Amino acid sequence: MENQGDTAHLLARVSTLPTLPSILYNYQRRRKPWSKTKSTPPIIYNQGSFSREIGHAAAETYLITGLSFKLLSCLGLGYRWITRFLGLALYAMLLMPGFIQVAFYYFFSPLVQRSVVYGDQPRNRLDLYLPAKIDSPKPVVVFVTGGAWIIGYKAWGSLLGKQLSEHDIIVACIDYRNFPQGTIGDMVEDVSQGISFVCSSIADYGGDPNRIYLTGQSAGAHISSCVLVKQAIKESRGETVSWSTSQIKAFFGLSGAYNLPNLVDHFNNRGLYRSIFLSIMEGEESLQKFSPEIMVQDWSSKAAVHLLPHIILFHGSSDSSIPYDSSKAFVDTLHRVGVQAELILYDGKTHLDLFLHDPLRGGKDDLFDYIVAYIHANDKEALAKDDMAPPRKRLAPEILIKLARRISPF
């Protein structure tokens, strides 16, 4: 099959790729949170000038462009990936009316704290989306974006962050090293460190450290579920940890992959070639080590599974990127080992319907409404406010969403 070179040859190629320029990271300095006091916490506003905002936008654009070229460098220019790339370009053009509105909010809203530093590795940054009024500690969603382990980026969660923050929920979108800058072990390490930062520091931004909900989409659901299970295993063994699974009230997994050995051939047929995928996952021998469904069945993890929070998985029945059987099998396994878990299956929904297309439509969104209601379940005032909230604004014409959905490469 085209573009399936030797793994060692692939790694030799990607090792020569340039890293992002230091100017990007010099620009993205740590932002200082407000000091916590007994009085009502102030709203945090970006203090940068307009020229700085333009500079930040340019830096973010450079990063996205670099990710695209890295993807092409890894996958080559075979016919399949040329057609997919062109399809992706047309897909983005069709949804541009919505993307422009979200991008404007992301770059210029005073309620978005971009690129807060959480670690010392490249890409150890997160974005915070804050409610307009913080008069009491707010629940927090930690979101890990997808991107086939190659093109994940924190800004992909901006639409989710915008909509949840409008319902008085703080959202932290964690960035992490992608392949070829890092492999799955690096991604898990980065996300775990990002969660640790949120658990220890979110109170300084008006968040409630006792109401944190971990969420991931696609590859992000895989990475974050790995982090959660590995953290539970560490705790069960008495190892020193910087955050606890008890701080995570629930895990929401959207369209995720949880058993990698069962998906290698499927991904290969979809264009994520076996040699590349195994390089991302640190070799075939590591597939089980980074498969949450397999990890929870290990006898040595018996004590760990009881430390896991409520796990809720969402999947579309027409998802061709990651079949819904992935979520169903994981939930069945969790039930067998005694973990509270459930699967919510959406008939006819594709891989991006739940995360992107439906939110762009505005109005009623079953997945979004479920998550908000779950987070606010014990807060009658918040639930009443949700009931009175105006319908979400449509961000893209229906005809463009339908056309984009038909040509989506995902």
Short mmCIF file of C-alpha atoms in Angstrom, two decimals:
data_model
loop_
_atom_site.label_atom_id
_atom_site.label_comp_id
_atom_site.label_asym_id
_atom_site.label_seq_id
_atom_site.Cartn_x
_atom_site.Cartn_y
_atom_site.Cartn_z
CA MET A 1 0.00 0.00 0.00
CA GLU A 2 1.23 3.53 -0.75
CA ASN A 3 3.21 5.42 1.85
CA GLN A 4 3.80 2.51 4.24
CA GLY A 5 7.56 2.77 4.72
CA ASP A 6 9.67 1.21 7.37
CA THR A 7 9.05 2.66 10.84
CA ALA A 8 12.71 3.43 11.38
CA HIS A 9 12.84 5.26 8.06
CA LEU A 10 9.77 7.28 9.07
CA LEU A 11 11.31 8.28 12.38
CA ALA A 12 14.51 9.28 10.63
CA ARG A 13 12.50 11.54 8.35
CA VAL A 14 10.41 13.19 11.04
CA SER A 15 13.41 13.73 13.30
CA THR A 16 14.69 16.26 10.77
CA LEU A 17 11.51 18.34 10.91
CA PRO A 18 12.04 21.83 12.35
CA THR A 19 10.52 22.62 15.72
CA LEU A 20 8.35 25.68 16.26
CA PRO A 21 10.40 28.84 16.59
CA SER A 22 11.32 30.04 20.01
CA ILE A 23 9.53 33.30 19.37
CA LEU A 24 6.21 31.49 19.72
CA TYR A 25 7.04 30.25 23.17
CA ASN A 26 8.67 33.52 24.21
CA TYR A 27 5.47 35.25 23.29
CA GLN A 28 3.22 32.78 25.12
CA ARG A 29 4.37 33.69 28.62
CA ARG A 30 2.67 32.58 31.79
CA ARG A 31 -0.29 34.76 32.66
CA LYS A 32 -0.64 35.62 36.33
CA PRO A 33 -3.96 34.68 37.94
CA TRP A 34 -5.73 36.99 40.33
CA SER A 35 -5.12 36.50 44.02
CA LYS A 36 -7.87 34.69 45.83
CA THR A 37 -9.58 36.78 48.50
CA LYS A 38 -12.71 36.60 50.56
CA SER A 39 -14.43 39.14 48.35
CA THR A 40 -16.10 38.43 45.05
CA PRO A 41 -13.38 37.40 42.58
CA PRO A 42 -12.84 39.86 39.75
CA ILE A 43 -13.31 38.98 36.12
CA ILE A 44 -9.95 38.30 34.47
CA TYR A 45 -9.35 40.40 31.39
CA ASN A 46 -6.60 40.10 28.84
CA GLN A 47 -4.27 43.06 29.28
CA GLY A 48 -2.56 42.94 25.87
CA SER A 49 -2.79 45.72 23.33
CA PHE A 50 -4.46 45.29 19.98
CA SER A 51 -1.05 44.85 18.35
CA ARG A 52 -0.25 42.08 20.81
CA GLU A 53 -3.52 40.35 19.96
CA ILE A 54 -2.59 40.52 16.27
CA GLY A 55 0.82 39.08 17.12
CA HIS A 56 -0.77 36.28 19.07
CA ALA A 57 -3.12 35.52 16.19
CA ALA A 58 -0.15 35.37 13.82
CA ALA A 59 1.72 33.03 16.18
CA GLU A 60 -1.28 30.73 16.46
CA THR A 61 -1.69 30.72 12.68
CA TYR A 62 1.97 29.78 12.30
CA LEU A 63 1.50 26.90 14.70
CA ILE A 64 -1.54 25.57 12.85
CA THR A 65 0.30 25.84 9.53
CA GLY A 66 3.27 24.00 11.01
CA LEU A 67 1.00 21.21 12.22
CA SER A 68 -0.42 20.84 8.72
CA PHE A 69 3.03 20.52 7.15
CA LYS A 70 4.06 18.01 9.80
CA LEU A 71 1.01 15.95 8.91
CA LEU A 72 1.89 16.00 5.24
CA SER A 73 5.53 15.17 5.99
CA CYS A 74 4.52 12.12 7.97
CA LEU A 75 1.85 10.85 5.60
CA GLY A 76 3.50 11.68 2.30
CA LEU A 77 1.75 12.86 -0.84
CA GLY A 78 0.00 9.72 -1.98
CA TYR A 79 -3.26 9.90 -3.85
CA ARG A 80 -5.34 9.05 -0.80
CA TRP A 81 -3.89 11.84 1.30
CA ILE A 82 -3.96 14.40 -1.51
CA THR A 83 -7.69 13.80 -1.91
CA ARG A 84 -8.19 13.91 1.85
CA PHE A 85 -6.25 17.14 2.15
CA LEU A 86 -8.28 18.75 -0.62
CA GLY A 87 -11.45 17.47 1.02
CA LEU A 88 -10.37 18.97 4.33
CA ALA A 89 -9.66 22.32 2.68
CA LEU A 90 -13.10 22.39 1.05
CA TYR A 91 -14.68 21.24 4.31
CA ALA A 92 -13.08 24.15 6.19
CA MET A 93 -14.15 26.63 3.49
CA LEU A 94 -17.77 25.54 3.75
CA LEU A 95 -17.81 26.01 7.52
CA MET A 96 -15.79 29.25 7.42
CA PRO A 97 -18.76 31.46 8.43
CA GLY A 98 -18.90 29.65 11.75
CA PHE A 99 -15.14 29.32 12.16
CA ILE A 100 -14.61 33.06 11.71
CA GLN A 101 -17.07 33.89 14.49
CA VAL A 102 -15.49 31.40 16.88
CA ALA A 103 -11.97 32.56 15.97
CA PHE A 104 -12.88 36.18 16.67
CA TYR A 105 -14.17 35.18 20.09
CA TYR A 106 -11.07 33.08 20.76
CA PHE A 107 -8.56 35.80 19.90
CA PHE A 108 -10.34 38.90 21.17
CA SER A 109 -12.73 37.98 23.98
CA PRO A 110 -11.55 39.23 27.40
CA LEU A 111 -13.03 36.05 28.89
CA VAL A 112 -10.50 33.78 27.17
CA GLN A 113 -7.13 33.32 28.85
CA ARG A 114 -4.93 31.81 26.14
CA SER A 115 -1.74 29.82 26.53
CA VAL A 116 -1.49 29.61 30.31
CA VAL A 117 1.71 27.68 31.04
CA TYR A 118 1.29 24.42 32.96
CA GLY A 119 4.67 22.71 32.39
CA ASP A 120 8.14 23.09 30.93
CA GLN A 121 7.75 20.99 27.79
CA PRO A 122 6.85 22.33 24.32
CA ARG A 123 3.08 22.72 23.94
CA ASN A 124 2.55 22.69 27.73
CA ARG A 125 -0.11 25.39 27.48
CA LEU A 126 -3.83 25.52 28.14
CA ASP A 127 -6.66 27.93 27.34
CA LEU A 128 -9.19 29.01 29.96
CA TYR A 129 -12.75 30.04 29.07
CA LEU A 130 -14.35 32.02 31.89
CA PRO A 131 -17.97 32.93 32.63
CA ALA A 132 -18.82 36.62 32.40
CA LYS A 133 -19.64 36.74 36.11
CA ILE A 134 -17.77 34.76 38.75
CA ASP A 135 -19.64 35.35 42.02
CA SER A 136 -19.00 31.87 43.44
CA PRO A 137 -16.68 28.93 42.63
CA LYS A 138 -17.71 27.48 39.27
CA PRO A 139 -17.60 23.87 38.03
CA VAL A 140 -14.74 23.09 35.66
CA VAL A 141 -14.50 21.03 32.48
CA VAL A 142 -11.01 19.92 31.46
CA PHE A 143 -11.11 19.25 27.73
CA VAL A 144 -8.59 17.27 25.68
CA THR A 145 -9.04 17.74 21.95
CA GLY A 146 -8.66 15.13 19.23
CA GLY A 147 -6.66 15.27 16.00
CA ALA A 148 -5.53 11.71 15.20
CA TRP A 149 -2.63 12.12 17.68
CA ILE A 150 -0.99 14.32 15.00
CA ILE A 151 -2.88 17.60 14.60
CA GLY A 152 -4.52 18.06 18.00
CA TYR A 153 -4.53 21.66 19.24
CA LYS A 154 -6.12 23.40 22.21
CA ALA A 155 -7.97 25.96 20.07
CA TRP A 156 -10.06 23.15 18.55
CA GLY A 157 -12.04 23.30 21.81
CA SER A 158 -12.93 26.98 21.49
CA LEU A 159 -16.55 26.42 20.43
CA LEU A 160 -17.14 24.04 23.34
CA GLY A 161 -15.38 26.46 25.69
CA LYS A 162 -17.50 29.38 24.50
CA GLN A 163 -20.80 27.57 24.89
CA LEU A 164 -20.07 25.97 28.27
CA SER A 165 -18.70 29.20 29.76
CA GLU A 166 -21.98 30.89 28.78
CA HIS A 167 -23.59 28.42 31.21
CA ASP A 168 -21.28 29.39 34.10
CA ILE A 169 -18.85 26.52 33.57
CA ILE A 170 -15.12 27.18 33.36
CA VAL A 171 -13.39 25.25 30.57
CA ALA A 172 -9.68 24.41 30.45
CA CYS A 173 -8.53 23.18 27.02
CA ILE A 174 -5.21 21.38 27.38
CA ASP A 175 -2.62 21.40 24.61
CA TYR A 176 -0.10 18.55 24.39
CA ARG A 177 2.78 17.36 22.24
CA ASN A 178 1.62 15.67 19.03
CA PHE A 179 3.45 13.17 16.83
CA PRO A 180 6.17 13.54 15.59
CA GLN A 181 7.08 16.03 18.34
CA GLY A 182 6.14 13.35 20.87
CA THR A 183 4.68 9.86 21.12
CA ILE A 184 1.74 8.56 23.14
CA GLY A 185 3.74 8.43 26.37
CA ASP A 186 4.56 12.13 26.02
CA MET A 187 0.91 12.95 25.29
CA VAL A 188 -0.27 11.09 28.39
CA GLU A 189 2.40 12.79 30.50
CA ASP A 190 1.46 16.25 29.21
CA VAL A 191 -2.27 15.82 29.77
CA SER A 192 -1.71 14.45 33.27
CA GLN A 193 0.43 17.46 34.11
CA GLY A 194 -2.23 19.77 32.68
CA ILE A 195 -4.89 18.16 34.87
CA SER A 196 -2.58 18.53 37.87
CA PHE A 197 -2.26 22.25 37.15
CA VAL A 198 -6.03 22.66 36.93
CA CYS A 199 -6.62 20.74 40.15
CA SER A 200 -4.11 22.84 42.07
CA SER A 201 -4.64 26.26 40.47
CA ILE A 202 -8.17 26.57 39.13
CA ALA A 203 -9.42 28.15 42.37
CA ASP A 204 -7.26 31.16 41.51
CA TYR A 205 -9.38 31.64 38.39
CA GLY A 206 -12.74 31.23 40.13
CA GLY A 207 -13.12 27.47 39.62
CA ASP A 208 -14.22 24.86 42.16
CA PRO A 209 -11.41 22.27 42.57
CA ASN A 210 -14.00 19.85 43.97
CA ARG A 211 -16.12 19.92 40.81
CA ILE A 212 -13.83 18.99 37.93
CA TYR A 213 -15.06 16.99 34.93
CA LEU A 214 -12.60 15.41 32.50
CA THR A 215 -13.67 15.39 28.84
CA GLY A 216 -11.98 14.18 25.66
CA GLN A 217 -12.96 13.87 22.02
CA SER A 218 -11.67 11.25 19.54
CA ALA A 219 -7.90 10.85 20.11
CA GLY A 220 -8.35 13.18 23.08
CA ALA A 221 -10.86 10.76 24.61
CA HIS A 222 -8.30 7.98 24.22
CA ILE A 223 -5.47 10.01 25.78
CA SER A 224 -7.53 11.35 28.68
CA SER A 225 -8.97 7.92 29.50
CA CYS A 226 -5.43 6.51 29.52
CA VAL A 227 -4.42 9.29 31.92
CA LEU A 228 -7.38 8.55 34.19
CA VAL A 229 -6.79 4.78 34.37
CA LYS A 230 -3.01 5.14 34.81
CA GLN A 231 -3.55 7.68 37.59
CA ALA A 232 -5.92 5.28 39.38
CA ILE A 233 -3.31 2.51 39.10
CA LYS A 234 -0.63 4.78 40.60
CA GLU A 235 -2.88 5.70 43.50
CA SER A 236 -3.84 2.08 44.17
CA ARG A 237 -0.13 1.22 44.46
CA GLY A 238 0.53 4.02 46.91
CA GLU A 239 2.74 5.98 44.52
CA THR A 240 3.21 9.72 44.99
CA VAL A 241 0.81 11.67 42.78
CA SER A 242 0.21 15.38 42.15
CA TRP A 243 -3.56 15.00 41.67
CA SER A 244 -6.17 12.42 42.57
CA THR A 245 -8.88 10.67 40.60
CA SER A 246 -11.19 11.58 43.49
CA GLN A 247 -11.00 15.19 42.22
CA ILE A 248 -12.59 14.12 38.93
CA LYS A 249 -16.36 13.93 39.33
CA ALA A 250 -17.01 12.27 35.96
CA PHE A 251 -15.35 11.42 32.65
CA PHE A 252 -17.10 12.31 29.39
CA GLY A 253 -15.66 10.51 26.35
CA LEU A 254 -16.80 11.60 22.88
CA SER A 255 -16.22 9.26 19.94
CA GLY A 256 -13.12 7.74 21.51
CA ALA A 257 -10.81 4.78 20.86
CA TYR A 258 -10.25 2.54 23.88
CA ASN A 259 -8.86 -0.74 22.52
CA LEU A 260 -5.98 -0.05 20.14
CA PRO A 261 -5.17 -3.63 18.99
CA ASN A 262 -8.73 -3.90 17.68
CA LEU A 263 -8.39 -0.66 15.69
CA VAL A 264 -4.99 -0.94 13.98
CA ASP A 265 -6.38 -2.45 10.77
CA HIS A 266 -9.33 -0.07 10.76
CA PHE A 267 -7.09 2.97 11.05
CA ASN A 268 -4.77 1.58 8.36
CA ASN A 269 -7.72 1.22 5.96
CA ARG A 270 -8.79 4.77 6.82
CA GLY A 271 -5.36 6.15 5.90
CA LEU A 272 -3.62 6.27 9.28
CA TYR A 273 -1.10 3.70 8.13
CA ARG A 274 0.05 0.91 10.39
CA SER A 275 3.70 1.98 10.42
CA ILE A 276 2.80 5.53 11.41
CA PHE A 277 0.25 4.46 14.00
CA LEU A 278 2.69 2.05 15.65
CA SER A 279 5.30 4.80 15.73
CA ILE A 280 2.82 7.07 17.50
CA MET A 281 2.00 4.31 19.99
CA GLU A 282 5.67 3.40 20.64
CA GLY A 283 5.50 0.03 18.91
CA GLU A 284 3.10 -2.87 18.71
CA GLU A 285 4.19 -4.11 22.13
CA SER A 286 2.79 -0.91 23.71
CA LEU A 287 -0.70 -1.10 22.23
CA GLN A 288 -2.14 -2.93 25.22
CA LYS A 289 -0.33 -0.62 27.65
CA PHE A 290 -2.19 2.34 26.15
CA SER A 291 -5.60 0.68 25.77
CA PRO A 292 -7.90 1.59 28.68
CA GLU A 293 -10.26 -1.29 27.93
CA ILE A 294 -7.39 -3.75 28.34
CA MET A 295 -5.77 -1.93 31.26
CA VAL A 296 -8.84 -2.17 33.51
CA GLN A 297 -8.97 -5.95 33.00
CA ASP A 298 -5.44 -6.51 34.30
CA TRP A 299 -5.56 -8.35 37.62
CA SER A 300 -3.04 -5.89 39.04
CA SER A 301 -5.54 -3.08 38.37
CA LYS A 302 -8.28 -4.65 40.47
CA ALA A 303 -7.94 -2.08 43.25
CA ALA A 304 -7.54 0.77 40.79
CA VAL A 305 -10.88 0.37 39.02
CA HIS A 306 -12.74 1.24 42.21
CA LEU A 307 -11.02 4.63 42.19
CA LEU A 308 -12.40 5.56 38.77
CA PRO A 309 -15.20 8.16 38.59
CA HIS A 310 -18.48 7.78 36.75
CA ILE A 311 -17.64 7.23 33.07
CA ILE A 312 -20.07 8.35 30.37
CA LEU A 313 -19.27 7.70 26.72
CA PHE A 314 -21.00 9.32 23.74
CA HIS A 315 -20.80 7.99 20.20
CA GLY A 316 -22.60 8.29 16.88
CA SER A 317 -23.87 5.12 15.24
CA SER A 318 -22.63 6.31 11.81
CA ASP A 319 -19.10 7.15 12.96
CA SER A 320 -16.72 5.74 10.33
CA SER A 321 -13.54 7.20 11.83
CA ILE A 322 -13.88 5.25 15.10
CA PRO A 323 -16.76 2.74 15.10
CA TYR A 324 -19.18 3.00 18.00
CA ASP A 325 -18.29 -0.58 18.96
CA SER A 326 -15.20 0.93 20.56
CA SER A 327 -17.27 2.76 23.17
CA LYS A 328 -19.76 -0.09 23.58
CA ALA A 329 -17.04 -2.66 24.28
CA PHE A 330 -15.34 -0.35 26.79
CA VAL A 331 -18.57 0.26 28.70
CA ASP A 332 -19.35 -3.48 28.74
CA THR A 333 -15.87 -4.15 30.13
CA LEU A 334 -16.22 -1.42 32.77
CA HIS A 335 -19.49 -2.98 33.91
CA ARG A 336 -17.82 -6.38 34.26
CA VAL A 337 -15.07 -4.99 36.50
CA GLY A 338 -17.49 -2.98 38.63
CA VAL A 339 -17.12 0.59 37.32
CA GLN A 340 -20.15 2.84 37.00
CA ALA A 341 -20.36 3.55 33.29
CA GLU A 342 -22.88 4.18 30.54
CA LEU A 343 -23.01 4.64 26.78
CA ILE A 344 -25.23 7.19 25.08
CA LEU A 345 -25.52 6.31 21.41
CA TYR A 346 -26.78 8.86 18.87
CA ASP A 347 -28.48 7.29 15.88
CA GLY A 348 -27.12 8.42 12.52
CA LYS A 349 -24.48 10.76 13.95
CA THR A 350 -21.00 10.83 12.42
CA HIS A 351 -17.59 11.44 14.00
CA LEU A 352 -17.87 15.26 13.99
CA ASP A 353 -21.64 15.67 14.30
CA LEU A 354 -21.63 15.61 18.10
CA PHE A 355 -18.59 17.82 18.58
CA LEU A 356 -18.84 20.33 15.71
CA HIS A 357 -21.78 20.16 13.32
CA ASP A 358 -24.57 20.12 15.90
CA PRO A 359 -23.04 22.97 17.98
CA LEU A 360 -22.67 25.06 14.81
CA ARG A 361 -26.39 24.63 14.18
CA GLY A 362 -27.26 26.32 17.45
CA GLY A 363 -30.61 25.75 19.15
CA LYS A 364 -31.17 22.48 20.98
CA ASP A 365 -28.19 20.14 21.25
CA ASP A 366 -28.85 16.86 23.07
CA LEU A 367 -25.22 16.14 23.94
CA PHE A 368 -24.49 19.66 25.16
CA ASP A 369 -27.71 19.82 27.16
CA TYR A 370 -26.94 16.46 28.78
CA ILE A 371 -23.46 17.54 29.89
CA VAL A 372 -24.68 20.87 31.29
CA ALA A 373 -27.57 19.21 33.13
CA TYR A 374 -25.23 16.57 34.56
CA ILE A 375 -22.75 19.17 35.84
CA HIS A 376 -25.53 21.33 37.32
CA ALA A 377 -27.54 18.40 38.69
CA ASN A 378 -27.15 19.45 42.34
CA ASP A 379 -27.42 23.19 41.72
CA LYS A 380 -31.08 24.21 41.49
CA GLU A 381 -30.21 27.84 40.82
CA ALA A 382 -27.94 26.90 37.90
CA LEU A 383 -30.57 24.54 36.47
CA ALA A 384 -33.20 27.26 36.64
CA LYS A 385 -30.82 29.66 34.90
CA ASP A 386 -30.16 27.05 32.19
CA ASP A 387 -33.90 26.71 31.60
CA MET A 388 -34.17 30.46 31.10
CA ALA A 389 -31.16 30.73 28.78
CA PRO A 390 -31.91 31.90 25.23
CA PRO A 391 -31.46 29.39 22.39
CA ARG A 392 -27.88 29.05 21.19
CA LYS A 393 -27.11 31.11 18.11
CA ARG A 394 -26.73 29.41 14.75
CA LEU A 395 -23.19 29.95 13.48
CA ALA A 396 -23.37 28.46 9.97
CA PRO A 397 -26.16 28.02 7.37
CA GLU A 398 -27.71 24.57 7.36
CA ILE A 399 -26.96 23.97 3.69
CA LEU A 400 -23.23 24.58 4.29
CA ILE A 401 -23.21 22.23 7.29
CA LYS A 402 -24.91 19.50 5.24
CA LEU A 403 -22.47 19.93 2.35
CA ALA A 404 -19.49 19.91 4.72
CA ARG A 405 -20.82 16.81 6.44
CA ARG A 406 -20.98 14.97 3.11
CA ILE A 407 -17.38 15.71 2.14
CA SER A 408 -15.83 15.53 5.62
CA PRO A 409 -12.65 13.40 5.51
CA PHE A 410 -13.30 12.32 9.12
#
